[in-house]
mmCIF file of N, CA and C in Angstrom:
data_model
loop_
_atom_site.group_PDB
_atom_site.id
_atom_site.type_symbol
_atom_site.label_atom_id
_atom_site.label_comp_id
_atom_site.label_asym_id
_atom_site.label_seq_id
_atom_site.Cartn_x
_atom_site.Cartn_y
_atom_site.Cartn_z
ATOM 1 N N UNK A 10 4.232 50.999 -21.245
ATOM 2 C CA UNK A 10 4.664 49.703 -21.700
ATOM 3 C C UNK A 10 5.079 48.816 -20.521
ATOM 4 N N UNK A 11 5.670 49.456 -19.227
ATOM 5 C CA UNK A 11 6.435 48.146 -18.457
ATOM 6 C C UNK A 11 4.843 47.940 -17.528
ATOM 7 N N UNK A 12 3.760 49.038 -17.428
ATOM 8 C CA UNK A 12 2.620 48.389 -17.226
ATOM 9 C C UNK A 12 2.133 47.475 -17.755
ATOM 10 N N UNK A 13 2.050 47.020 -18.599
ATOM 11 C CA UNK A 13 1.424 46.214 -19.473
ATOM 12 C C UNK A 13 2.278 45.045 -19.216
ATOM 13 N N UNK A 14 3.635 45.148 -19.350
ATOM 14 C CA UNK A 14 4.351 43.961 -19.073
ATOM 15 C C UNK A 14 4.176 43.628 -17.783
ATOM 16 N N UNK A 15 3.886 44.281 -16.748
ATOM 17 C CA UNK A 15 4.016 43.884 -15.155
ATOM 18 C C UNK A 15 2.625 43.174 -15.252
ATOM 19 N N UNK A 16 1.273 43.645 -15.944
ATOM 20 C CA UNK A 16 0.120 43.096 -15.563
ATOM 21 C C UNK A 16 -0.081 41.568 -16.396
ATOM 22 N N UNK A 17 0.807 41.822 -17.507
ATOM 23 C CA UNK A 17 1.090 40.079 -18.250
ATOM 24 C C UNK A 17 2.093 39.123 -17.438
ATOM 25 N N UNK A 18 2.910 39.952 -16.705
ATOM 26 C CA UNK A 18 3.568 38.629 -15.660
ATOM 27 C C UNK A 18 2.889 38.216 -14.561
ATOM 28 N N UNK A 19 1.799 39.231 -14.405
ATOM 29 C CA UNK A 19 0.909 38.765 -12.849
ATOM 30 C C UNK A 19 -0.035 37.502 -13.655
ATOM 31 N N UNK A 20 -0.462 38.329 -14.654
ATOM 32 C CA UNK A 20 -1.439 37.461 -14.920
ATOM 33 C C UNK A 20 -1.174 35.584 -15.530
ATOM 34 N N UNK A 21 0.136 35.765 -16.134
ATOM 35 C CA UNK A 21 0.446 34.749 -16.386
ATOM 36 C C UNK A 21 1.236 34.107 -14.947
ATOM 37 N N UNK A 22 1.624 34.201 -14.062
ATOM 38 C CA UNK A 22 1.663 33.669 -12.254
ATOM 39 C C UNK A 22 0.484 33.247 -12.293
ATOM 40 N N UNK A 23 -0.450 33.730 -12.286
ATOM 41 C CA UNK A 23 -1.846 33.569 -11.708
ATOM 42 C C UNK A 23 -2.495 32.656 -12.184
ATOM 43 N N UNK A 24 -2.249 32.655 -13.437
ATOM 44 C CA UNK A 24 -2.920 31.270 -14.211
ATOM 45 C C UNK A 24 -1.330 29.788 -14.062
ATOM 46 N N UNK A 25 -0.674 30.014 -13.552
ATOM 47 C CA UNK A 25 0.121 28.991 -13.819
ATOM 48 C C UNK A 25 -0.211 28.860 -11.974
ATOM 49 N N UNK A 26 -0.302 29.570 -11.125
ATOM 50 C CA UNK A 26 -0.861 29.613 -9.811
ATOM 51 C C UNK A 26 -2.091 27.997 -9.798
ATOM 52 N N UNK A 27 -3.269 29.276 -10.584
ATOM 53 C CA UNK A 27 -4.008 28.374 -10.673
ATOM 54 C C UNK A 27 -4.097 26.703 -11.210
ATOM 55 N N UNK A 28 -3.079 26.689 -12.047
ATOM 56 C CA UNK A 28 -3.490 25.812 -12.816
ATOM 57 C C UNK A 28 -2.124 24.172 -11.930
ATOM 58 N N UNK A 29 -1.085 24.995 -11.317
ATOM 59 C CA UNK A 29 -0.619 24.210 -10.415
ATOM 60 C C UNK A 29 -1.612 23.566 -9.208
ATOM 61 N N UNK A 30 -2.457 24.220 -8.895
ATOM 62 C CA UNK A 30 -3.524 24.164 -7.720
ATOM 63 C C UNK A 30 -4.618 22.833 -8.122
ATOM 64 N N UNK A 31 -4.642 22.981 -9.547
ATOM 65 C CA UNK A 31 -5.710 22.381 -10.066
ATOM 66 C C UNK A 31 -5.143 21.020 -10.095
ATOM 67 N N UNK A 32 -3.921 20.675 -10.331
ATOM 68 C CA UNK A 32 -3.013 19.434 -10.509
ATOM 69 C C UNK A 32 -2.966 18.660 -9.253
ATOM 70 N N UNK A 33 -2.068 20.149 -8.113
ATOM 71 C CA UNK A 33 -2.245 19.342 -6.703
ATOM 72 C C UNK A 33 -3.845 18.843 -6.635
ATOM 73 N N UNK A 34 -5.038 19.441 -6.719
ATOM 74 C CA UNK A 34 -6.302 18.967 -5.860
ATOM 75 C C UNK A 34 -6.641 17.872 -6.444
ATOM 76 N N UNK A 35 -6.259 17.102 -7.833
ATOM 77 C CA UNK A 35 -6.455 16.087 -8.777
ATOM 78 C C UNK A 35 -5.586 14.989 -8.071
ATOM 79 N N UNK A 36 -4.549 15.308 -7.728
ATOM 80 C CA UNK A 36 -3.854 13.721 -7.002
ATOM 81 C C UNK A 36 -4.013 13.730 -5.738
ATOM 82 N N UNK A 37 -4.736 15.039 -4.945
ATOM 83 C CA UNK A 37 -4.896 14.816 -3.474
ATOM 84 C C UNK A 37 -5.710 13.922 -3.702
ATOM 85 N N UNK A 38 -7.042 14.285 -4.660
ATOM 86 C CA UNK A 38 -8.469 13.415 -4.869
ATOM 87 C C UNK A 38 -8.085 11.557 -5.122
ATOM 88 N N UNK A 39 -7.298 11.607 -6.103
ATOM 89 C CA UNK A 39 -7.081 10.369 -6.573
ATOM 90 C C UNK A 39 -6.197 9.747 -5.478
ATOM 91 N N UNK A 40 -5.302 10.107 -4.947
ATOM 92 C CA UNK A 40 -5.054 9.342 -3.783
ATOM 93 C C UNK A 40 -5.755 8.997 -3.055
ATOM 94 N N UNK A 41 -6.651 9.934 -2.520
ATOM 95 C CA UNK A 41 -7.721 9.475 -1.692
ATOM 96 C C UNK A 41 -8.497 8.266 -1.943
ATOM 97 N N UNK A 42 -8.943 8.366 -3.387
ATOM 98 C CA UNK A 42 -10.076 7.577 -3.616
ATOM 99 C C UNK A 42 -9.172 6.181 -3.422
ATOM 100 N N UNK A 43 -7.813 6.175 -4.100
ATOM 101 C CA UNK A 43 -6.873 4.696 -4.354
ATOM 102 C C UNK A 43 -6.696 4.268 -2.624
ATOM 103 N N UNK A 44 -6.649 4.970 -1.710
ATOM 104 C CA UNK A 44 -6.598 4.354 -0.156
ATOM 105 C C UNK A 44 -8.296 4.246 0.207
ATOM 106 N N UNK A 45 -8.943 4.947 -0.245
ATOM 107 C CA UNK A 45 -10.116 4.451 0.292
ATOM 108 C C UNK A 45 -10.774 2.811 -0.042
ATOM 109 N N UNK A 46 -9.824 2.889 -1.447
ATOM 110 C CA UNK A 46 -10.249 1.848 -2.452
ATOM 111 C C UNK A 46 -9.040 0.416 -1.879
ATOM 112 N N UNK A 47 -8.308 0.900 -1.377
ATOM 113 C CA UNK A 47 -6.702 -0.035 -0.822
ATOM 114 C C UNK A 47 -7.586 -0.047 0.327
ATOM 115 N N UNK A 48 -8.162 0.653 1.277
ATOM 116 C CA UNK A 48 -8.564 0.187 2.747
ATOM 117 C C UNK A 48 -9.835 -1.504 2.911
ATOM 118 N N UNK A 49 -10.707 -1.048 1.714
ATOM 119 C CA UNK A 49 -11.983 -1.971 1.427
ATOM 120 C C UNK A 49 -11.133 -3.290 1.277
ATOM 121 N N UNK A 50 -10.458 -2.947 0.061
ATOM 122 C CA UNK A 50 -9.905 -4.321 -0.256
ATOM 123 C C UNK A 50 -8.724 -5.123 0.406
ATOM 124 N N UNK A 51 -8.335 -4.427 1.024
ATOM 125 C CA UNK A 51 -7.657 -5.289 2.173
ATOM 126 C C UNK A 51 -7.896 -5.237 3.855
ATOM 127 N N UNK A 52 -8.755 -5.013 3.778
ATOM 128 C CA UNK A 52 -9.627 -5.025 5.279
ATOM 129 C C UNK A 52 -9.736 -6.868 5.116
ATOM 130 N N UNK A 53 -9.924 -7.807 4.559
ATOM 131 C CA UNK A 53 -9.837 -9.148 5.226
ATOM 132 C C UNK A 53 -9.207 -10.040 3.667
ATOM 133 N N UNK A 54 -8.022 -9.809 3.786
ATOM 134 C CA UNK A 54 -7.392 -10.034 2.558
ATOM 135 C C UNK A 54 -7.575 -11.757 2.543
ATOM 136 N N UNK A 55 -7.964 -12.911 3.749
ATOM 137 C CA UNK A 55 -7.890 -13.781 3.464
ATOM 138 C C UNK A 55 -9.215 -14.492 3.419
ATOM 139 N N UNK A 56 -10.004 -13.829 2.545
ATOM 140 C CA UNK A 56 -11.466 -14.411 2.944
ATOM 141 C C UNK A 56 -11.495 -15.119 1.587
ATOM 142 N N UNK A 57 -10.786 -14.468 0.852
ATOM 143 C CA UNK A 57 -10.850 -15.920 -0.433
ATOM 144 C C UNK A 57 -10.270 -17.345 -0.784
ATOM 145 N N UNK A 58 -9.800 -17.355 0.888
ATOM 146 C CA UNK A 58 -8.740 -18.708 1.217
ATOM 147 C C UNK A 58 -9.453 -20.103 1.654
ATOM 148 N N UNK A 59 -10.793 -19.417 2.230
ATOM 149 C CA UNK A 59 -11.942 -20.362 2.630
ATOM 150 C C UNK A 59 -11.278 -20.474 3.793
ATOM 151 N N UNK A 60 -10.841 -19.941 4.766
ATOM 152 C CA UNK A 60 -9.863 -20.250 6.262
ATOM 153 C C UNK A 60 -11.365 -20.960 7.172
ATOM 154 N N UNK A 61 -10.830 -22.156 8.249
ATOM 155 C CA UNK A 61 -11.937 -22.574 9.292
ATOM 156 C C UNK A 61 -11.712 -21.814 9.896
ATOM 157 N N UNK A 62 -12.500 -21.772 10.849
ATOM 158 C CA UNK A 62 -12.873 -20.671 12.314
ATOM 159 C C UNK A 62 -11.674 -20.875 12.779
ATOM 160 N N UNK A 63 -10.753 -22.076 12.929
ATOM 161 C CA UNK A 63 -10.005 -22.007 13.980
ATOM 162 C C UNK A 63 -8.748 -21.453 13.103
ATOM 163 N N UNK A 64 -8.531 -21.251 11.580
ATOM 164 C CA UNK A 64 -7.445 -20.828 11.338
ATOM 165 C C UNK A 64 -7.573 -19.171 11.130
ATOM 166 N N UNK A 65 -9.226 -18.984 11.072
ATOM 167 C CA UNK A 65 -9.682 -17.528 11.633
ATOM 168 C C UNK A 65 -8.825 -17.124 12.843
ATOM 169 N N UNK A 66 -9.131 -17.793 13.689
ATOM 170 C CA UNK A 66 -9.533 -17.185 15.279
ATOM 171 C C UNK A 66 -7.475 -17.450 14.989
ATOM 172 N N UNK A 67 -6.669 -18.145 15.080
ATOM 173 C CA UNK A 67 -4.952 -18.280 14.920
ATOM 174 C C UNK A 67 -4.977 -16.879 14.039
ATOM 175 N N UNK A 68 -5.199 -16.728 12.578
ATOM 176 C CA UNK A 68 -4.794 -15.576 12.537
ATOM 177 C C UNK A 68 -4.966 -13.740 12.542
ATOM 178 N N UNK A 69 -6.360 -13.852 13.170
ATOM 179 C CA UNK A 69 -6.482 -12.926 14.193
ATOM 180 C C UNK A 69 -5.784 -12.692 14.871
ATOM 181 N N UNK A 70 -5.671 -13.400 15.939
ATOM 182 C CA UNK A 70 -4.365 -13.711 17.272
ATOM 183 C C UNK A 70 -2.860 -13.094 16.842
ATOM 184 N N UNK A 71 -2.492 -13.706 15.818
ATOM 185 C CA UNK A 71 -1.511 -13.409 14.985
ATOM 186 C C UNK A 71 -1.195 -11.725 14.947
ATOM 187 N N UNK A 72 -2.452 -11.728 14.417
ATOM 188 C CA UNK A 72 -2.653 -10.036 13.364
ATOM 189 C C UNK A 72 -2.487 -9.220 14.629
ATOM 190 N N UNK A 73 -3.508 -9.231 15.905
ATOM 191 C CA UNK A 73 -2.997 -8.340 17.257
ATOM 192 C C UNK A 73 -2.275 -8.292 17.790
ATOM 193 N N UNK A 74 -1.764 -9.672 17.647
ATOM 194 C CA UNK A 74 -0.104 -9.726 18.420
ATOM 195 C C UNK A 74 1.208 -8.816 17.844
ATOM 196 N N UNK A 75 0.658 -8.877 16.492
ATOM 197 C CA UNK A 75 1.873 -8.017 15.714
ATOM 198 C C UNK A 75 1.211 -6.389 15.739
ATOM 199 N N UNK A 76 0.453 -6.372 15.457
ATOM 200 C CA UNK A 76 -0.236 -4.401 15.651
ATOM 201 C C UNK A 76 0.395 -4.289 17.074
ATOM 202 N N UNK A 77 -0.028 -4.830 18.049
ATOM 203 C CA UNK A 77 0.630 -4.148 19.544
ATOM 204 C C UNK A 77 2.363 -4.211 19.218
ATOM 205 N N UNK A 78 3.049 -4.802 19.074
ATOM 206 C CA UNK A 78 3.923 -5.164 18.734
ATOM 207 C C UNK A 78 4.892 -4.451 17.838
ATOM 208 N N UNK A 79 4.099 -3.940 16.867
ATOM 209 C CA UNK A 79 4.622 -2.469 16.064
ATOM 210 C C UNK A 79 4.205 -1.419 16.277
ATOM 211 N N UNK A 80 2.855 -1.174 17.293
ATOM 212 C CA UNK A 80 2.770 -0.300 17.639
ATOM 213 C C UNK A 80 4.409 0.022 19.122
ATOM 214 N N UNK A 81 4.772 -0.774 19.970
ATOM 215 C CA UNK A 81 5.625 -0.740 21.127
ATOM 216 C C UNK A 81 7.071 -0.270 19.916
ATOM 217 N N UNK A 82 7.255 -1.085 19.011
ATOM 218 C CA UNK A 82 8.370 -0.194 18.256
ATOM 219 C C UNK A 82 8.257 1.278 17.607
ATOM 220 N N UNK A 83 7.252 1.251 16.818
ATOM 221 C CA UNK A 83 6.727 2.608 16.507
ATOM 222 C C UNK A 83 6.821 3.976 17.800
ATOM 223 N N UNK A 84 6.820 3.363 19.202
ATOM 224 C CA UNK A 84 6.719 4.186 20.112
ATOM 225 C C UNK A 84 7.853 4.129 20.979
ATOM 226 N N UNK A 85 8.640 3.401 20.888
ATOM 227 C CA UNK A 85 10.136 3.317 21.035
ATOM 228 C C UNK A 85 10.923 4.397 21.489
ATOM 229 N N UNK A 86 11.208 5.125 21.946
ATOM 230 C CA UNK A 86 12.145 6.345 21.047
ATOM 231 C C UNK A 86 13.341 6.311 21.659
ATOM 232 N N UNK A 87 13.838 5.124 22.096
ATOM 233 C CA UNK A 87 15.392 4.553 22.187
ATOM 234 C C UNK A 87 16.106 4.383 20.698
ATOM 235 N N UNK A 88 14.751 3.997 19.981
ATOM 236 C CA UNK A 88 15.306 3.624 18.550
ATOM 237 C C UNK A 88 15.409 4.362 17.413
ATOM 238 N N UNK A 89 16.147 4.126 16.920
ATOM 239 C CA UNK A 89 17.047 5.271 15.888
ATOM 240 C C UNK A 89 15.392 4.710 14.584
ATOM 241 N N UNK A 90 15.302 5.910 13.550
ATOM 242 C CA UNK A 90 14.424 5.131 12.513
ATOM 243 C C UNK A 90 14.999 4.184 11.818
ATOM 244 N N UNK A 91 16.355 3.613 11.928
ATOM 245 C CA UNK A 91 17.043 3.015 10.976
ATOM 246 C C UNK A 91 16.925 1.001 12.090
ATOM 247 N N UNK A 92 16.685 1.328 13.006
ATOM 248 C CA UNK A 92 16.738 0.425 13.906
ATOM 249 C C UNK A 92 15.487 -0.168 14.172
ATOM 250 N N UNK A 93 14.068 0.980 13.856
ATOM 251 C CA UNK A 93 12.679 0.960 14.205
ATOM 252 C C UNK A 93 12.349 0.278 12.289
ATOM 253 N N UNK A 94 12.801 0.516 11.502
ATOM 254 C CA UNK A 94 12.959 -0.213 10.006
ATOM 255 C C UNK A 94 13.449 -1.948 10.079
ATOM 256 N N UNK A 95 14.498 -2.296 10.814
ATOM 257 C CA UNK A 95 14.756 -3.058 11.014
ATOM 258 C C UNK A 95 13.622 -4.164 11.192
ATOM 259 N N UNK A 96 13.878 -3.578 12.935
ATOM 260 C CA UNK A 96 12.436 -4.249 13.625
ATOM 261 C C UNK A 96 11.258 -4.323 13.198
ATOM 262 N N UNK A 97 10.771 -3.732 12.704
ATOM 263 C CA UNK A 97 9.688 -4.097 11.909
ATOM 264 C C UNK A 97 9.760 -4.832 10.375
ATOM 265 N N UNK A 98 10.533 -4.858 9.948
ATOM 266 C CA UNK A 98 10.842 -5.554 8.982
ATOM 267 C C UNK A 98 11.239 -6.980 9.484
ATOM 268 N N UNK A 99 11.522 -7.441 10.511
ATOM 269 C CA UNK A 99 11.948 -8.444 11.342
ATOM 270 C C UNK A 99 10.328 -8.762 11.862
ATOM 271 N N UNK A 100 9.538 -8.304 12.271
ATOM 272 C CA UNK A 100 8.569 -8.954 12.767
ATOM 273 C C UNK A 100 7.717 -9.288 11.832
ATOM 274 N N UNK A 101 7.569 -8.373 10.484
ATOM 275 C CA UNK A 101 6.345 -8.678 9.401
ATOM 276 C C UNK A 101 6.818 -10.148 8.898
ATOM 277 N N UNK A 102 8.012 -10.261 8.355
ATOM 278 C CA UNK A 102 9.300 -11.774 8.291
ATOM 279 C C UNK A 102 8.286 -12.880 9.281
ATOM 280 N N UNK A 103 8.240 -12.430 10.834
ATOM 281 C CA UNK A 103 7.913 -13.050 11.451
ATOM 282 C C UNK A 103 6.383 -13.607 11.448
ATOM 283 N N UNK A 104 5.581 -12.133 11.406
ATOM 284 C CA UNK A 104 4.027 -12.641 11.073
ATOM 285 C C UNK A 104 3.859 -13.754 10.089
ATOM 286 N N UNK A 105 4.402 -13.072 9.165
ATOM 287 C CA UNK A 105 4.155 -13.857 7.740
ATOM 288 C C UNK A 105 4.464 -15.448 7.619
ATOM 289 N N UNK A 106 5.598 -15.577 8.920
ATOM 290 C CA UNK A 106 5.697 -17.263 8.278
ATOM 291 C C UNK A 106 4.978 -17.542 9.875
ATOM 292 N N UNK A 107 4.305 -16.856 10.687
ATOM 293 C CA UNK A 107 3.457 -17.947 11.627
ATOM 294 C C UNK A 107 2.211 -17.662 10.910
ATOM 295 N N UNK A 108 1.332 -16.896 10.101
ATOM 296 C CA UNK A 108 0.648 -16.733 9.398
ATOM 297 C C UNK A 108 0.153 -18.136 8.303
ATOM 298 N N UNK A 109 1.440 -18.535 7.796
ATOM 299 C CA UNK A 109 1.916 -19.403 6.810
ATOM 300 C C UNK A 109 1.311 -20.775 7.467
ATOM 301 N N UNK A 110 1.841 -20.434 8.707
ATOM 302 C CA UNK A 110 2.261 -22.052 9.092
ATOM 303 C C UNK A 110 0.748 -22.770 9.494
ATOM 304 N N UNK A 111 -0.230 -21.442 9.387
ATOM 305 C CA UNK A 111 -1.747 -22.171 9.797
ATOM 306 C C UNK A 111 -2.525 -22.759 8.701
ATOM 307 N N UNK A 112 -1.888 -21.767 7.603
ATOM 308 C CA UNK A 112 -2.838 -22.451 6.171
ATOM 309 C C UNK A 112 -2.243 -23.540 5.741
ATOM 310 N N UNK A 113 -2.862 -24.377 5.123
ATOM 311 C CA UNK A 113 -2.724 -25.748 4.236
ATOM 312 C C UNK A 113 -1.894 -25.620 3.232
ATOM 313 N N UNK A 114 -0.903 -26.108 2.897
ATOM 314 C CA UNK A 114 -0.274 -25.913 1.305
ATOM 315 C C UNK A 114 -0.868 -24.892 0.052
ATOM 316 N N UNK A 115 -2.405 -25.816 -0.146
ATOM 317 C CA UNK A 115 -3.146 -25.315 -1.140
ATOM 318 C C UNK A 115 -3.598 -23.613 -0.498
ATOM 319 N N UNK A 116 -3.824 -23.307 0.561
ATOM 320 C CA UNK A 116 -4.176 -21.754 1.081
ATOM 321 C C UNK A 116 -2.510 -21.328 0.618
ATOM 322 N N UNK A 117 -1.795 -21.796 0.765
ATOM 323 C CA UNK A 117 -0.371 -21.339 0.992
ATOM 324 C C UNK A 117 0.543 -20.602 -0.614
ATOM 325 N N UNK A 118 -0.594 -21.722 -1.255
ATOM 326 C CA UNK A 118 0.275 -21.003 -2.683
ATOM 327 C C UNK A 118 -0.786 -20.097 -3.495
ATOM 328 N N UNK A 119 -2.467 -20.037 -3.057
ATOM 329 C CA UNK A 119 -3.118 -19.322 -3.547
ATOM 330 C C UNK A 119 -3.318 -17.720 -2.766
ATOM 331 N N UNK A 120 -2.426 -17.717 -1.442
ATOM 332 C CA UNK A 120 -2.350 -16.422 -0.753
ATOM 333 C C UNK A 120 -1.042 -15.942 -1.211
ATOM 334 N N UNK A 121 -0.131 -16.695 -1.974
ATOM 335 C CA UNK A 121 1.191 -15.856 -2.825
ATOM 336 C C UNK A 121 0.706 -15.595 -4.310
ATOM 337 N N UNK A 122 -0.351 -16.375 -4.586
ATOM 338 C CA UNK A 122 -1.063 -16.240 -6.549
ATOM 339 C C UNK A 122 -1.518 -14.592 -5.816
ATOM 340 N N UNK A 123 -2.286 -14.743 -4.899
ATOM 341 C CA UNK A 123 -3.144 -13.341 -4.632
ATOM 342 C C UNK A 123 -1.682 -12.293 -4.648
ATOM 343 N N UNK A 124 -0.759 -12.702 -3.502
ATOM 344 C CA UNK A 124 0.125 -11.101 -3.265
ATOM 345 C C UNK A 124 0.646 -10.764 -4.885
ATOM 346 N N UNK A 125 1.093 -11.824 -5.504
ATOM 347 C CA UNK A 125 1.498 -11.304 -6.667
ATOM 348 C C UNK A 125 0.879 -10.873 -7.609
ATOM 349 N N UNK A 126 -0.636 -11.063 -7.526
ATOM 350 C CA UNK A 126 -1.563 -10.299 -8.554
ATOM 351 C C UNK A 126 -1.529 -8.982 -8.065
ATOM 352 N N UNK A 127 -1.880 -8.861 -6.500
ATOM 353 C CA UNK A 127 -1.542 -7.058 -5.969
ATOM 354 C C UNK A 127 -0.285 -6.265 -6.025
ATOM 355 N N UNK A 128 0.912 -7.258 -6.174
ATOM 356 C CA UNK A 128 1.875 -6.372 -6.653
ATOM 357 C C UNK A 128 1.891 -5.891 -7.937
ATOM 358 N N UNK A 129 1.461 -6.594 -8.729
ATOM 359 C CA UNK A 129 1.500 -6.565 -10.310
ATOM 360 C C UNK A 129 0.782 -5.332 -10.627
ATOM 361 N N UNK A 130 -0.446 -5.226 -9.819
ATOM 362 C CA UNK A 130 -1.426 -3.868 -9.935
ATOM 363 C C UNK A 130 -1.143 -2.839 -8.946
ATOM 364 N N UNK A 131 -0.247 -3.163 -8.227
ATOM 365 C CA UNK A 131 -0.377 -2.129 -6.986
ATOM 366 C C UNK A 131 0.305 -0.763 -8.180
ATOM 367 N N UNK A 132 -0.257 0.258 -7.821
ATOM 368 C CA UNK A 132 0.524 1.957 -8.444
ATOM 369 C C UNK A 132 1.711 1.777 -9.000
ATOM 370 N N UNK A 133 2.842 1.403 -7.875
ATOM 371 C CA UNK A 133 4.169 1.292 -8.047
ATOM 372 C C UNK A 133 4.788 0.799 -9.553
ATOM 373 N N UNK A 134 3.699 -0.321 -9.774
ATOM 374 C CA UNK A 134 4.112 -0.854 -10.733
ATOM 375 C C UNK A 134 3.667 -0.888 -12.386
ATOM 376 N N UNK A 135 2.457 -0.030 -12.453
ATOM 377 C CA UNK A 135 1.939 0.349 -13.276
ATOM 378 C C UNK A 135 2.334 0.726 -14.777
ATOM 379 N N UNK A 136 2.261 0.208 -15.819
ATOM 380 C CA UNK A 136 2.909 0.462 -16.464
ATOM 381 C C UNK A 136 3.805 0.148 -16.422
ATOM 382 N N UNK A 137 5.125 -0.050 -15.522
ATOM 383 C CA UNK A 137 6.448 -0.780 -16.063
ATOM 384 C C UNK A 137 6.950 -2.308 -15.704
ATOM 385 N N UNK A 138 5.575 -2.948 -15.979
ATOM 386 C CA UNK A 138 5.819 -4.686 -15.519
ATOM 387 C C UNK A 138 6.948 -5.063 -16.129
ATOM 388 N N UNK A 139 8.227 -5.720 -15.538
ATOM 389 C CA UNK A 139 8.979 -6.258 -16.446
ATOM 390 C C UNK A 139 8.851 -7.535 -16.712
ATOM 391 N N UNK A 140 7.246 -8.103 -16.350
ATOM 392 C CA UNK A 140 6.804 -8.969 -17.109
ATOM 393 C C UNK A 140 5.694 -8.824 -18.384
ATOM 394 N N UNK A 141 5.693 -7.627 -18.952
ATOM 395 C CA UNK A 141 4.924 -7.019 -19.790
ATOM 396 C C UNK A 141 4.927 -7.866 -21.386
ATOM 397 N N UNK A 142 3.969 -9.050 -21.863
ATOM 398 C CA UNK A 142 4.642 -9.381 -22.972
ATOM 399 C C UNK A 142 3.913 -8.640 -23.977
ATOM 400 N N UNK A 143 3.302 -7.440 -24.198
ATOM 401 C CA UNK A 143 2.254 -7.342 -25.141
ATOM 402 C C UNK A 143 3.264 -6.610 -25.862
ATOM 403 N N UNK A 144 2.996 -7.154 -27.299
ATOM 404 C CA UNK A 144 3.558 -6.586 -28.378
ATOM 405 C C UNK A 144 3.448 -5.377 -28.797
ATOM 406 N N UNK A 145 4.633 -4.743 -29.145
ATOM 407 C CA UNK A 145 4.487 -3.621 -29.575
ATOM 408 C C UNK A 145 4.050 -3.053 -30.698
ATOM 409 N N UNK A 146 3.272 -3.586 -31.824
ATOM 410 C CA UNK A 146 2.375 -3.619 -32.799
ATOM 411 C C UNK A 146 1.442 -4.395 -33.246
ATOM 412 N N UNK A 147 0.950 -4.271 -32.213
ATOM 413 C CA UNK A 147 -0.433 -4.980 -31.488
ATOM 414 C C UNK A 147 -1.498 -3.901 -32.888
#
């Protein structure tokens, strides 16, 4: 009898083994695909702004100035992570309004219509919009 019980606790490990395994390889996958799918779509997030060459070529300039820039904090190691959070939170602040200051009004309020449609869909927020009006007996 405690055979039988020892080979029903392996076997039930083994399938709860397995079947944990099967869960992790399902959100390794789906993560993947959601950054492969997050990399495409924001590889040139402002091409639906109609930008001229020259507010191209400004925020390019922009965009490298800040990658080197967080890369030199990122590589820091004077700085505490609480200090390297800061600073970078201080420079994106910063990108963002010399970023700002190249587009036209009209680029200006249809590149905040865009961030707030990607927050609205980004994962995070899925399901618990607390701007959600759909009725509940729909």
């Amino acid at each position: 009898m405690k055979k039988i019980l020892f080979l029903f606790a392996i076997v039930l490990f083994a399938a709860g083994a397995a079947q944990a395994q099967t869960q992790d390889s399902t959100a390794v996958k789906s993560q993947h695909q959601h950054n492969h799918m997050g990399k495409a779509h924001h590889k040139n997030p402002f091409r639906e702004l109609n930008l001229t060459k020259d507010q191209n070529d400004k925020i390019k300039a922009i965009s490298q100035d800040g990658k080197a820039k967080r890369q030199e904090i990122m590589n820091n190691t004077a700085l505490s992570d609480a200090d390297k959070k800061q600073q970078l939170k201080a420079l994106h602040n910063s990108n963002r309004k010399a970023i700002a200051a190249v587009l036209t009004p009209d680029q200006q309020t249809k590149l905040k219509e865009m961030q707030k449609n990607r927050r609205q869909h980004s994962p995070k927020n899925q399901g618990t919009s607390p701007n959600d009006t759909t009725p509940a007996n729909s």
